[in-house]
CSV table of C-alpha atoms in Angstrom, one decimal:
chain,number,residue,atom,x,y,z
A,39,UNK,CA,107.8,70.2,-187.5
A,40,UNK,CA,106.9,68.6,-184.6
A,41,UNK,CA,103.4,69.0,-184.3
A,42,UNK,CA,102.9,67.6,-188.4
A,43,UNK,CA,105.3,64.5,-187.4
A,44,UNK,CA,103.0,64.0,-184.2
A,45,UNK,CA,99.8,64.4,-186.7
A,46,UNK,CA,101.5,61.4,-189.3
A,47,UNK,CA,102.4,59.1,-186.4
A,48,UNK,CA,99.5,56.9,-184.9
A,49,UNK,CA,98.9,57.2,-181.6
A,50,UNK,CA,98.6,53.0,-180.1
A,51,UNK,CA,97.5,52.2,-176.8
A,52,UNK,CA,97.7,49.1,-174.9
A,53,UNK,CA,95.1,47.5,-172.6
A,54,UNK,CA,95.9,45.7,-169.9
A,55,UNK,CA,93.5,43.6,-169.1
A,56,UNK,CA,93.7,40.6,-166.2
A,57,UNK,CA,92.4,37.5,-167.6
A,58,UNK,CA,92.1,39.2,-171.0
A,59,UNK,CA,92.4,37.5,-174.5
A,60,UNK,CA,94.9,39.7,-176.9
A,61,UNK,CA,95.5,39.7,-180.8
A,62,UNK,CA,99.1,40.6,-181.0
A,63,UNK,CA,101.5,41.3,-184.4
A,64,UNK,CA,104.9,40.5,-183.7
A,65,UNK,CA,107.6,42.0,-186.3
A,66,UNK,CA,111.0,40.4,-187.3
A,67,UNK,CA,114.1,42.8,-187.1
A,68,UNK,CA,114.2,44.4,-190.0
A,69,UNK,CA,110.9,42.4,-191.6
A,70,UNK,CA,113.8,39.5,-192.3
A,71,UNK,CA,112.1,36.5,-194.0
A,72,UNK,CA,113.0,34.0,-191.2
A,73,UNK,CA,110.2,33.1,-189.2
A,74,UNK,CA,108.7,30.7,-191.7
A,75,UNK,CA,112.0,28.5,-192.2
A,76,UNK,CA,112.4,25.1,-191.0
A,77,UNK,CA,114.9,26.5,-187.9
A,78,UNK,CA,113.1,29.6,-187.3
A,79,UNK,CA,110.0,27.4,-186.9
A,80,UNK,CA,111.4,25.5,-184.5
A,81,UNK,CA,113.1,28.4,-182.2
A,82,UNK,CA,110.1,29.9,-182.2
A,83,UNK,CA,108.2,26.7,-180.9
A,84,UNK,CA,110.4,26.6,-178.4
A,85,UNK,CA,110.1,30.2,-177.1
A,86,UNK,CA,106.7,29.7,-176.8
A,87,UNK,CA,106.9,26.8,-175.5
A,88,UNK,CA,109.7,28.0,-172.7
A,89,UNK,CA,107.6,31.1,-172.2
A,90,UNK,CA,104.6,29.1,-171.4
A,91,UNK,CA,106.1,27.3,-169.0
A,92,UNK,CA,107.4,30.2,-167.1
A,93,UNK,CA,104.0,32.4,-167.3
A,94,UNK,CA,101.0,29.9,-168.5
A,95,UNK,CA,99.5,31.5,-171.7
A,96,UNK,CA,96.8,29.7,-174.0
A,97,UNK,CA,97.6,30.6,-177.6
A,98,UNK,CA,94.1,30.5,-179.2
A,99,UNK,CA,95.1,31.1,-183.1
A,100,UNK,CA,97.9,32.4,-185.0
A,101,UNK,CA,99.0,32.8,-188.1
A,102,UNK,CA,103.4,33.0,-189.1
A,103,UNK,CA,103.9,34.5,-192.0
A,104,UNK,CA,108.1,35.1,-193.3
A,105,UNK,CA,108.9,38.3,-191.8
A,106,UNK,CA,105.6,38.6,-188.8
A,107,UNK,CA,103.7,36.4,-186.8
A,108,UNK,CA,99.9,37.4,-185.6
A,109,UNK,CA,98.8,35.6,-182.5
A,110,UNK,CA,95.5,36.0,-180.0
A,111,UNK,CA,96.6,35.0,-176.3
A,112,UNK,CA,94.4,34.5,-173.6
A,113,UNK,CA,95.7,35.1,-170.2
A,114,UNK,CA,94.9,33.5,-166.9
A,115,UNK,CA,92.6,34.9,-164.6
A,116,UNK,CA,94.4,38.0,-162.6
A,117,UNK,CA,97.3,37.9,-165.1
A,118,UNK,CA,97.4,40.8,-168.0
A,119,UNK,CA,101.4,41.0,-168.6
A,120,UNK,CA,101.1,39.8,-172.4
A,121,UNK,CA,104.2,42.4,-173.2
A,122,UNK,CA,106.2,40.0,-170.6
A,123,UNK,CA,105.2,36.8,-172.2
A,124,UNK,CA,106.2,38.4,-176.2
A,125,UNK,CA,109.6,39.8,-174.8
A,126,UNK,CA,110.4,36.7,-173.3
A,127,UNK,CA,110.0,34.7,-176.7
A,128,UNK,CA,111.5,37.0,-178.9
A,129,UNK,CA,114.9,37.1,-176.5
A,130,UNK,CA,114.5,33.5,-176.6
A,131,UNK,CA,114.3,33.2,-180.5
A,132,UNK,CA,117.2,36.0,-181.0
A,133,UNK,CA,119.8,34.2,-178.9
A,134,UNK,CA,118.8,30.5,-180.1
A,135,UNK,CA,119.2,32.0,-183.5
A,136,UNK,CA,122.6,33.9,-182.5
A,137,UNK,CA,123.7,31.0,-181.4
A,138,UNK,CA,122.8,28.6,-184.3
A,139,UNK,CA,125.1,31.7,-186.2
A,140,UNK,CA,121.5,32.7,-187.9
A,141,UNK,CA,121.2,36.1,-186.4
């Protein structure tokens, strides 16, 4: 069984890059339609935002749509922790939205 489940399941790598520019898919928690409100807009802006400020990013293009977001980053020179960047903004979303009562 284990060998057919490791043959369905794909097999993603990440490249770490310094300096690199990343397209990235970000998922909401159970695909929940909230990214594309008028709150979860603006927790999100903020994350990014926050995140930014803490570890400079350029966001080059993205697209939200309700339940996942698709962004391409472009780190600075030296810099390829894009993972920390993404985990900071989605902790930053999830408790502005847990404590607005959304989550």
């Amino acid at each position: 069984m284990g060998q057919a489940l490791g043959a369905m399941m794909s097999d993603y790598q990440r490249y770490f890059v310094p300096g690199g520019t990343f397209f990235l898919t970000v998922v909401a928690y159970g695909r929940r339609p909230i990214l594309t409100t008028e709150k979860g807009r603006d927790f999100l802006r903020a994350a990014v935002t926050s995140a930014g400020e803490r570890h400079p990013f350029s966001l080059v293009a993205n697209v939200l749509l309700p339940d996942h977001w698709h962004l391409i980053v472009q780190l600075p020179p030296g810099d390829d922790r894009y993972s920390l960047r993404i985990k900071l903004i989605k902790s930053k979303v999830l408790r502005t939205m847990a404590g607005s009562g959304i989550a």
